[in-house]
Amino acid sequence: MILFQEATQEVAQEALSEEKTLSVIDLIVNGGTGSIIIIAVLFVLLFVALYIYFERIFAIKAASRIDKNFMNQIRDHVSNGKLEAAKILCAQTDSPVARLTEKGISRIGKPLDDINKAIENAGTLEVYKLEKNVSILATVAGAAPMIGFLGTVIGMIIAFHQMATSGGQAEMGQLAGGIYTAMTTTVAGLVVGIIAYIGYNHLVVRTDKVVHNMEANAVEFLDLLDEPV
């Protein structure tokens, strides 16, 4: 029994010594020139996606930050006729809500529809600023898997070319390069696409929350102007 266990351990150790580990760099390099080029393109797309995501997430976070007493202070200033103080408060508050409110304050004295229209126009510009470059993230989410599948097609072409030139007698070693390229680029494309897709949807949700906050404060401001004196 002891001899059998020792023999089993020796076999296991030999198997482990013969086992080869595959690093990420080896995975990329061993795929051939086509695989390297496509994965390099995907890496650039991943860098662009991550840069846009983090840049936008910080911008949206800053846009959603506002003092809870801001609208109460605006209400007090407008009710007391201190429009200049209200404008100064808006100017000191760097947020879309403050800029929309300032636009509405600057139109006080005109018909309510004109004030509402001015706020809507300003809101459109603010939403455009919030969504800056987000469409690029959506493009990366759609393009990365397709680029990966392009590598798949190239890899299969290489494999079938090996079979054709060898008269259908190609060995697995000859076909391995093409199949390797096909698999590695597919995985890389899907990984980049999934990351970009999740990032895009998260930014959309965060942007919608800021837009909803802008709309709520705009309605509150218009209600303030429409209150009976």
PDB file of C-alpha atoms in Angstrom:
ATOM      1  CA  MET A   1       0.000   0.000   0.000  1.00  0.00           C
ATOM      2  CA  ILE A   2       2.839   2.371   0.907  1.00  0.00           C
ATOM      3  CA  LEU A   3       4.688   1.516  -2.290  1.00  0.00           C
ATOM      4  CA  PHE A   4       1.511   2.226  -4.300  1.00  0.00           C
ATOM      5  CA  GLN A   5       1.090   5.650  -2.654  1.00  0.00           C
ATOM      6  CA  GLU A   6       4.737   6.517  -3.301  1.00  0.00           C
ATOM      7  CA  ALA A   7       4.388   5.498  -6.934  1.00  0.00           C
ATOM      8  CA  THR A   8       1.221   7.578  -7.265  1.00  0.00           C
ATOM      9  CA  GLN A   9       2.952  10.624  -5.774  1.00  0.00           C
ATOM     10  CA  GLU A  10       5.898  10.208  -8.155  1.00  0.00           C
ATOM     11  CA  VAL A  11       3.544  10.043 -11.150  1.00  0.00           C
ATOM     12  CA  ALA A  12       1.701  13.153  -9.929  1.00  0.00           C
ATOM     13  CA  GLN A  13       4.958  15.043  -9.424  1.00  0.00           C
ATOM     14  CA  GLU A  14       6.124  14.090 -12.920  1.00  0.00           C
ATOM     15  CA  ALA A  15       2.802  15.272 -14.359  1.00  0.00           C
ATOM     16  CA  LEU A  16       3.093  18.560 -12.524  1.00  0.00           C
ATOM     17  CA  SER A  17       6.671  19.039 -13.680  1.00  0.00           C
ATOM     18  CA  GLU A  18       5.604  18.455 -17.273  1.00  0.00           C
ATOM     19  CA  GLU A  19       2.581  20.777 -17.004  1.00  0.00           C
ATOM     20  CA  LYS A  20       3.125  24.129 -18.620  1.00  0.00           C
ATOM     21  CA  THR A  21       1.542  27.301 -17.315  1.00  0.00           C
ATOM     22  CA  LEU A  22       0.287  29.840 -19.824  1.00  0.00           C
ATOM     23  CA  SER A  23       0.579  33.503 -18.936  1.00  0.00           C
ATOM     24  CA  VAL A  24      -1.465  36.276 -20.498  1.00  0.00           C
ATOM     25  CA  ILE A  25       1.568  37.462 -22.473  1.00  0.00           C
ATOM     26  CA  ASP A  26       2.154  33.959 -23.825  1.00  0.00           C
ATOM     27  CA  LEU A  27      -1.527  33.748 -24.719  1.00  0.00           C
ATOM     28  CA  ILE A  28      -1.187  36.897 -26.825  1.00  0.00           C
ATOM     29  CA  VAL A  29       2.216  36.221 -28.392  1.00  0.00           C
ATOM     30  CA  ASN A  30       1.624  32.582 -29.310  1.00  0.00           C
ATOM     31  CA  GLY A  31      -1.400  33.470 -31.404  1.00  0.00           C
ATOM     32  CA  GLY A  32       0.681  34.779 -34.274  1.00  0.00           C
ATOM     33  CA  THR A  33       0.930  38.158 -35.968  1.00  0.00           C
ATOM     34  CA  GLY A  34      -2.783  38.436 -36.730  1.00  0.00           C
ATOM     35  CA  SER A  35      -3.699  37.728 -33.130  1.00  0.00           C
ATOM     36  CA  ILE A  36      -1.179  40.271 -31.832  1.00  0.00           C
ATOM     37  CA  ILE A  37      -2.494  43.031 -34.121  1.00  0.00           C
ATOM     38  CA  ILE A  38      -6.148  42.415 -33.288  1.00  0.00           C
ATOM     39  CA  ILE A  39      -5.532  42.127 -29.542  1.00  0.00           C
ATOM     40  CA  ALA A  40      -3.458  45.338 -29.679  1.00  0.00           C
ATOM     41  CA  VAL A  41      -6.435  47.112 -31.272  1.00  0.00           C
ATOM     42  CA  LEU A  42      -8.720  45.671 -28.606  1.00  0.00           C
ATOM     43  CA  PHE A  43      -6.330  46.812 -25.891  1.00  0.00           C
ATOM     44  CA  VAL A  44      -6.479  50.363 -27.251  1.00  0.00           C
ATOM     45  CA  LEU A  45     -10.282  50.171 -27.274  1.00  0.00           C
ATOM     46  CA  LEU A  46     -10.231  48.910 -23.681  1.00  0.00           C
ATOM     47  CA  PHE A  47      -8.038  51.831 -22.627  1.00  0.00           C
ATOM     48  CA  VAL A  48     -10.375  54.291 -24.370  1.00  0.00           C
ATOM     49  CA  ALA A  49     -13.430  52.694 -22.750  1.00  0.00           C
ATOM     50  CA  LEU A  50     -11.941  52.805 -19.259  1.00  0.00           C
ATOM     51  CA  TYR A  51     -10.745  56.392 -19.699  1.00  0.00           C
ATOM     52  CA  ILE A  52     -14.166  57.588 -20.871  1.00  0.00           C
ATOM     53  CA  TYR A  53     -15.944  55.656 -18.119  1.00  0.00           C
ATOM     54  CA  PHE A  54     -13.902  57.052 -15.240  1.00  0.00           C
ATOM     55  CA  GLU A  55     -13.797  60.573 -16.705  1.00  0.00           C
ATOM     56  CA  ARG A  56     -17.582  60.603 -17.095  1.00  0.00           C
ATOM     57  CA  ILE A  57     -18.304  58.976 -13.741  1.00  0.00           C
ATOM     58  CA  PHE A  58     -16.329  61.691 -11.938  1.00  0.00           C
ATOM     59  CA  ALA A  59     -18.000  64.407 -14.025  1.00  0.00           C
ATOM     60  CA  ILE A  60     -21.483  63.028 -13.318  1.00  0.00           C
ATOM     61  CA  LYS A  61     -20.688  62.653  -9.635  1.00  0.00           C
ATOM     62  CA  ALA A  62     -19.614  66.304  -9.507  1.00  0.00           C
ATOM     63  CA  ALA A  63     -22.759  67.371 -11.376  1.00  0.00           C
ATOM     64  CA  SER A  64     -25.017  65.551  -8.927  1.00  0.00           C
ATOM     65  CA  ARG A  65     -23.419  67.165  -5.888  1.00  0.00           C
ATOM     66  CA  ILE A  66     -25.500  70.079  -4.620  1.00  0.00           C
ATOM     67  CA  ASP A  67     -26.390  71.593  -1.267  1.00  0.00           C
ATOM     68  CA  LYS A  68     -29.760  70.354  -0.021  1.00  0.00           C
ATOM     69  CA  ASN A  69     -30.601  73.901   1.132  1.00  0.00           C
ATOM     70  CA  PHE A  70     -29.838  75.409  -2.281  1.00  0.00           C
ATOM     71  CA  MET A  71     -33.438  75.647  -3.463  1.00  0.00           C
ATOM     72  CA  ASN A  72     -34.567  76.890  -0.043  1.00  0.00           C
ATOM     73  CA  GLN A  73     -32.059  79.721  -0.257  1.00  0.00           C
ATOM     74  CA  ILE A  74     -33.175  80.512  -3.810  1.00  0.00           C
ATOM     75  CA  ARG A  75     -36.777  80.541  -2.639  1.00  0.00           C
ATOM     76  CA  ASP A  76     -35.948  83.017   0.158  1.00  0.00           C
ATOM     77  CA  HIS A  77     -33.988  85.336  -2.146  1.00  0.00           C
ATOM     78  CA  VAL A  78     -36.632  85.356  -4.888  1.00  0.00           C
ATOM     79  CA  SER A  79     -39.492  85.806  -2.411  1.00  0.00           C
ATOM     80  CA  ASN A  80     -37.689  88.789  -0.901  1.00  0.00           C
ATOM     81  CA  GLY A  81     -36.882  90.273  -4.306  1.00  0.00           C
ATOM     82  CA  LYS A  82     -33.127  89.721  -3.899  1.00  0.00           C
ATOM     83  CA  LEU A  83     -32.524  88.528  -7.430  1.00  0.00           C
ATOM     84  CA  GLU A  84     -28.884  89.574  -7.519  1.00  0.00           C
ATOM     85  CA  ALA A  85     -28.185  87.568  -4.360  1.00  0.00           C
ATOM     86  CA  ALA A  86     -29.893  84.581  -5.979  1.00  0.00           C
ATOM     87  CA  LYS A  87     -27.758  84.965  -9.109  1.00  0.00           C
ATOM     88  CA  ILE A  88     -24.596  85.171  -7.021  1.00  0.00           C
ATOM     89  CA  LEU A  89     -25.583  82.007  -5.169  1.00  0.00           C
ATOM     90  CA  CYS A  90     -26.135  80.216  -8.481  1.00  0.00           C
ATOM     91  CA  ALA A  91     -22.803  81.437  -9.816  1.00  0.00           C
ATOM     92  CA  GLN A  92     -21.014  80.135  -6.724  1.00  0.00           C
ATOM     93  CA  THR A  93     -22.619  76.708  -7.092  1.00  0.00           C
ATOM     94  CA  ASP A  94     -21.030  74.678  -9.872  1.00  0.00           C
ATOM     95  CA  SER A  95     -23.820  72.286 -10.882  1.00  0.00           C
ATOM     96  CA  PRO A  96     -26.363  71.888 -13.701  1.00  0.00           C
ATOM     97  CA  VAL A  97     -29.233  72.662 -11.302  1.00  0.00           C
ATOM     98  CA  ALA A  98     -27.630  75.975 -10.338  1.00  0.00           C
ATOM     99  CA  ARG A  99     -27.054  76.937 -13.974  1.00  0.00           C
ATOM    100  CA  LEU A 100     -30.652  76.142 -14.895  1.00  0.00           C
ATOM    101  CA  THR A 101     -31.900  78.144 -11.936  1.00  0.00           C
ATOM    102  CA  GLU A 102     -29.692  81.074 -12.864  1.00  0.00           C
ATOM    103  CA  LYS A 103     -31.077  80.987 -16.396  1.00  0.00           C
ATOM    104  CA  GLY A 104     -34.610  81.105 -14.990  1.00  0.00           C
ATOM    105  CA  ILE A 105     -33.785  83.948 -12.580  1.00  0.00           C
ATOM    106  CA  SER A 106     -32.346  86.014 -15.418  1.00  0.00           C
ATOM    107  CA  ARG A 107     -35.723  85.712 -17.200  1.00  0.00           C
ATOM    108  CA  ILE A 108     -37.875  86.747 -14.231  1.00  0.00           C
ATOM    109  CA  GLY A 109     -40.337  89.410 -15.340  1.00  0.00           C
ATOM    110  CA  LYS A 110     -41.094  87.705 -18.624  1.00  0.00           C
ATOM    111  CA  PRO A 111     -44.023  85.304 -19.264  1.00  0.00           C
ATOM    112  CA  LEU A 112     -43.758  81.967 -17.491  1.00  0.00           C
ATOM    113  CA  ASP A 113     -43.687  80.099 -20.812  1.00  0.00           C
ATOM    114  CA  ASP A 114     -40.607  82.066 -21.878  1.00  0.00           C
ATOM    115  CA  ILE A 115     -38.879  81.241 -18.606  1.00  0.00           C
ATOM    116  CA  ASN A 116     -39.770  77.577 -19.016  1.00  0.00           C
ATOM    117  CA  LYS A 117     -38.442  77.556 -22.569  1.00  0.00           C
ATOM    118  CA  ALA A 118     -35.177  79.165 -21.482  1.00  0.00           C
ATOM    119  CA  ILE A 119     -34.726  76.546 -18.758  1.00  0.00           C
ATOM    120  CA  GLU A 120     -35.478  73.733 -21.218  1.00  0.00           C
ATOM    121  CA  ASN A 121     -32.877  75.044 -23.678  1.00  0.00           C
ATOM    122  CA  ALA A 122     -30.300  75.343 -20.921  1.00  0.00           C
ATOM    123  CA  GLY A 123     -31.216  71.839 -19.752  1.00  0.00           C
ATOM    124  CA  THR A 124     -30.590  70.441 -23.223  1.00  0.00           C
ATOM    125  CA  LEU A 125     -27.074  71.861 -23.161  1.00  0.00           C
ATOM    126  CA  GLU A 126     -26.447  70.443 -19.693  1.00  0.00           C
ATOM    127  CA  VAL A 127     -27.607  66.976 -20.763  1.00  0.00           C
ATOM    128  CA  TYR A 128     -25.312  67.186 -23.791  1.00  0.00           C
ATOM    129  CA  LYS A 129     -22.392  67.960 -21.466  1.00  0.00           C
ATOM    130  CA  LEU A 130     -23.252  65.007 -19.230  1.00  0.00           C
ATOM    131  CA  GLU A 131     -23.461  62.613 -22.189  1.00  0.00           C
ATOM    132  CA  LYS A 132     -20.190  63.794 -23.729  1.00  0.00           C
ATOM    133  CA  ASN A 133     -18.249  60.860 -25.279  1.00  0.00           C
ATOM    134  CA  VAL A 134     -20.677  58.294 -23.821  1.00  0.00           C
ATOM    135  CA  SER A 135     -21.659  57.305 -27.371  1.00  0.00           C
ATOM    136  CA  ILE A 136     -18.027  56.308 -27.974  1.00  0.00           C
ATOM    137  CA  LEU A 137     -18.353  53.840 -25.113  1.00  0.00           C
ATOM    138  CA  ALA A 138     -21.425  52.353 -26.780  1.00  0.00           C
ATOM    139  CA  THR A 139     -19.487  52.082 -30.040  1.00  0.00           C
ATOM    140  CA  VAL A 140     -16.655  50.231 -28.301  1.00  0.00           C
ATOM    141  CA  ALA A 141     -19.184  47.881 -26.701  1.00  0.00           C
ATOM    142  CA  GLY A 142     -20.507  46.961 -30.149  1.00  0.00           C
ATOM    143  CA  ALA A 143     -17.267  47.058 -32.134  1.00  0.00           C
ATOM    144  CA  ALA A 144     -14.987  45.075 -29.809  1.00  0.00           C
ATOM    145  CA  PRO A 145     -16.801  41.723 -30.146  1.00  0.00           C
ATOM    146  CA  MET A 146     -16.987  42.200 -33.929  1.00  0.00           C
ATOM    147  CA  ILE A 147     -13.240  42.843 -34.083  1.00  0.00           C
ATOM    148  CA  GLY A 148     -12.740  39.719 -31.991  1.00  0.00           C
ATOM    149  CA  PHE A 149     -14.907  37.722 -34.397  1.00  0.00           C
ATOM    150  CA  LEU A 150     -12.836  39.139 -37.249  1.00  0.00           C
ATOM    151  CA  GLY A 151      -9.849  37.501 -35.610  1.00  0.00           C
ATOM    152  CA  THR A 152     -11.872  34.290 -35.408  1.00  0.00           C
ATOM    153  CA  VAL A 153     -12.509  34.368 -39.151  1.00  0.00           C
ATOM    154  CA  ILE A 154      -8.845  35.116 -39.869  1.00  0.00           C
ATOM    155  CA  GLY A 155      -7.757  32.265 -37.619  1.00  0.00           C
ATOM    156  CA  MET A 156     -10.115  29.797 -39.298  1.00  0.00           C
ATOM    157  CA  ILE A 157      -8.913  30.938 -42.725  1.00  0.00           C
ATOM    158  CA  ILE A 158      -5.333  30.227 -41.628  1.00  0.00           C
ATOM    159  CA  ALA A 159      -6.341  26.787 -40.351  1.00  0.00           C
ATOM    160  CA  PHE A 160      -8.200  25.847 -43.527  1.00  0.00           C
ATOM    161  CA  HIS A 161      -5.349  27.218 -45.632  1.00  0.00           C
ATOM    162  CA  GLN A 162      -3.017  24.825 -43.830  1.00  0.00           C
ATOM    163  CA  MET A 163      -5.368  21.981 -44.607  1.00  0.00           C
ATOM    164  CA  ALA A 164      -5.677  22.994 -48.263  1.00  0.00           C
ATOM    165  CA  THR A 165      -1.944  23.335 -48.861  1.00  0.00           C
ATOM    166  CA  SER A 166      -1.241  19.990 -47.175  1.00  0.00           C
ATOM    167  CA  GLY A 167      -3.771  18.124 -49.278  1.00  0.00           C
ATOM    168  CA  GLY A 168      -6.072  17.530 -46.333  1.00  0.00           C
ATOM    169  CA  GLN A 169      -3.313  15.750 -44.383  1.00  0.00           C
ATOM    170  CA  ALA A 170      -2.412  18.627 -42.046  1.00  0.00           C
ATOM    171  CA  GLU A 171      -1.401  17.697 -38.524  1.00  0.00           C
ATOM    172  CA  MET A 172      -2.898  19.303 -35.445  1.00  0.00           C
ATOM    173  CA  GLY A 173       0.317  21.201 -34.862  1.00  0.00           C
ATOM    174  CA  GLN A 174      -0.084  22.925 -38.201  1.00  0.00           C
ATOM    175  CA  LEU A 175      -3.697  23.824 -37.500  1.00  0.00           C
ATOM    176  CA  ALA A 176      -3.035  24.989 -33.958  1.00  0.00           C
ATOM    177  CA  GLY A 177      -1.836  28.469 -34.966  1.00  0.00           C
ATOM    178  CA  GLY A 178      -5.036  29.368 -36.796  1.00  0.00           C
ATOM    179  CA  ILE A 179      -7.314  27.907 -34.146  1.00  0.00           C
ATOM    180  CA  TYR A 180      -5.280  29.637 -31.448  1.00  0.00           C
ATOM    181  CA  THR A 181      -5.733  32.993 -33.179  1.00  0.00           C
ATOM    182  CA  ALA A 182      -9.460  32.364 -33.527  1.00  0.00           C
ATOM    183  CA  MET A 183      -9.997  31.575 -29.848  1.00  0.00           C
ATOM    184  CA  THR A 184      -7.790  34.261 -28.286  1.00  0.00           C
ATOM    185  CA  THR A 185      -9.194  37.136 -30.330  1.00  0.00           C
ATOM    186  CA  THR A 186     -12.758  36.017 -29.667  1.00  0.00           C
ATOM    187  CA  VAL A 187     -12.192  35.972 -25.915  1.00  0.00           C
ATOM    188  CA  ALA A 188     -10.415  39.330 -25.969  1.00  0.00           C
ATOM    189  CA  GLY A 189     -13.171  40.948 -28.037  1.00  0.00           C
ATOM    190  CA  LEU A 190     -15.914  39.656 -25.765  1.00  0.00           C
ATOM    191  CA  VAL A 191     -14.096  40.788 -22.615  1.00  0.00           C
ATOM    192  CA  VAL A 192     -13.611  44.327 -23.934  1.00  0.00           C
ATOM    193  CA  GLY A 193     -17.180  44.451 -25.235  1.00  0.00           C
ATOM    194  CA  ILE A 194     -18.661  43.293 -21.923  1.00  0.00           C
ATOM    195  CA  ILE A 195     -16.643  45.824 -19.924  1.00  0.00           C
ATOM    196  CA  ALA A 196     -17.634  48.674 -22.253  1.00  0.00           C
ATOM    197  CA  TYR A 197     -21.289  47.591 -22.276  1.00  0.00           C
ATOM    198  CA  ILE A 198     -21.530  47.471 -18.483  1.00  0.00           C
ATOM    199  CA  GLY A 199     -19.760  50.825 -18.205  1.00  0.00           C
ATOM    200  CA  TYR A 200     -22.072  52.404 -20.767  1.00  0.00           C
ATOM    201  CA  ASN A 201     -25.240  51.251 -19.030  1.00  0.00           C
ATOM    202  CA  HIS A 202     -23.959  52.378 -15.648  1.00  0.00           C
ATOM    203  CA  LEU A 203     -23.254  55.859 -17.047  1.00  0.00           C
ATOM    204  CA  VAL A 204     -26.742  55.981 -18.595  1.00  0.00           C
ATOM    205  CA  VAL A 205     -28.336  55.176 -15.232  1.00  0.00           C
ATOM    206  CA  ARG A 206     -26.237  57.766 -13.398  1.00  0.00           C
ATOM    207  CA  THR A 207     -26.972  60.402 -16.070  1.00  0.00           C
ATOM    208  CA  ASP A 208     -30.709  59.716 -15.880  1.00  0.00           C
ATOM    209  CA  LYS A 209     -30.615  60.349 -12.133  1.00  0.00           C
ATOM    210  CA  VAL A 210     -28.937  63.729 -12.643  1.00  0.00           C
ATOM    211  CA  VAL A 211     -31.413  64.658 -15.386  1.00  0.00           C
ATOM    212  CA  HIS A 212     -34.329  63.693 -13.129  1.00  0.00           C
ATOM    213  CA  ASN A 213     -32.884  65.900 -10.379  1.00  0.00           C
ATOM    214  CA  MET A 214     -32.564  68.777 -12.838  1.00  0.00           C
ATOM    215  CA  GLU A 215     -36.175  68.392 -13.935  1.00  0.00           C
ATOM    216  CA  ALA A 216     -37.432  68.217 -10.357  1.00  0.00           C
ATOM    217  CA  ASN A 217     -35.608  71.395  -9.369  1.00  0.00           C
ATOM    218  CA  ALA A 218     -36.765  73.191 -12.533  1.00  0.00           C
ATOM    219  CA  VAL A 219     -40.375  72.334 -11.710  1.00  0.00           C
ATOM    220  CA  GLU A 220     -39.861  73.539  -8.151  1.00  0.00           C
ATOM    221  CA  PHE A 221     -38.437  76.822  -9.409  1.00  0.00           C
ATOM    222  CA  LEU A 222     -41.311  77.360 -11.847  1.00  0.00           C
ATOM    223  CA  ASP A 223     -43.794  76.582  -9.076  1.00  0.00           C
ATOM    224  CA  LEU A 224     -42.090  79.236  -6.978  1.00  0.00           C
ATOM    225  CA  LEU A 225     -42.588  81.837  -9.712  1.00  0.00           C
ATOM    226  CA  ASP A 226     -46.201  80.763 -10.180  1.00  0.00           C
ATOM    227  CA  GLU A 227     -47.087  81.130  -6.515  1.00  0.00           C
ATOM    228  CA  PRO A 228     -49.604  83.901  -5.744  1.00  0.00           C
ATOM    229  CA  VAL A 229     -48.042  86.989  -4.240  1.00  0.00           C
TER     230      VAL A 229
END
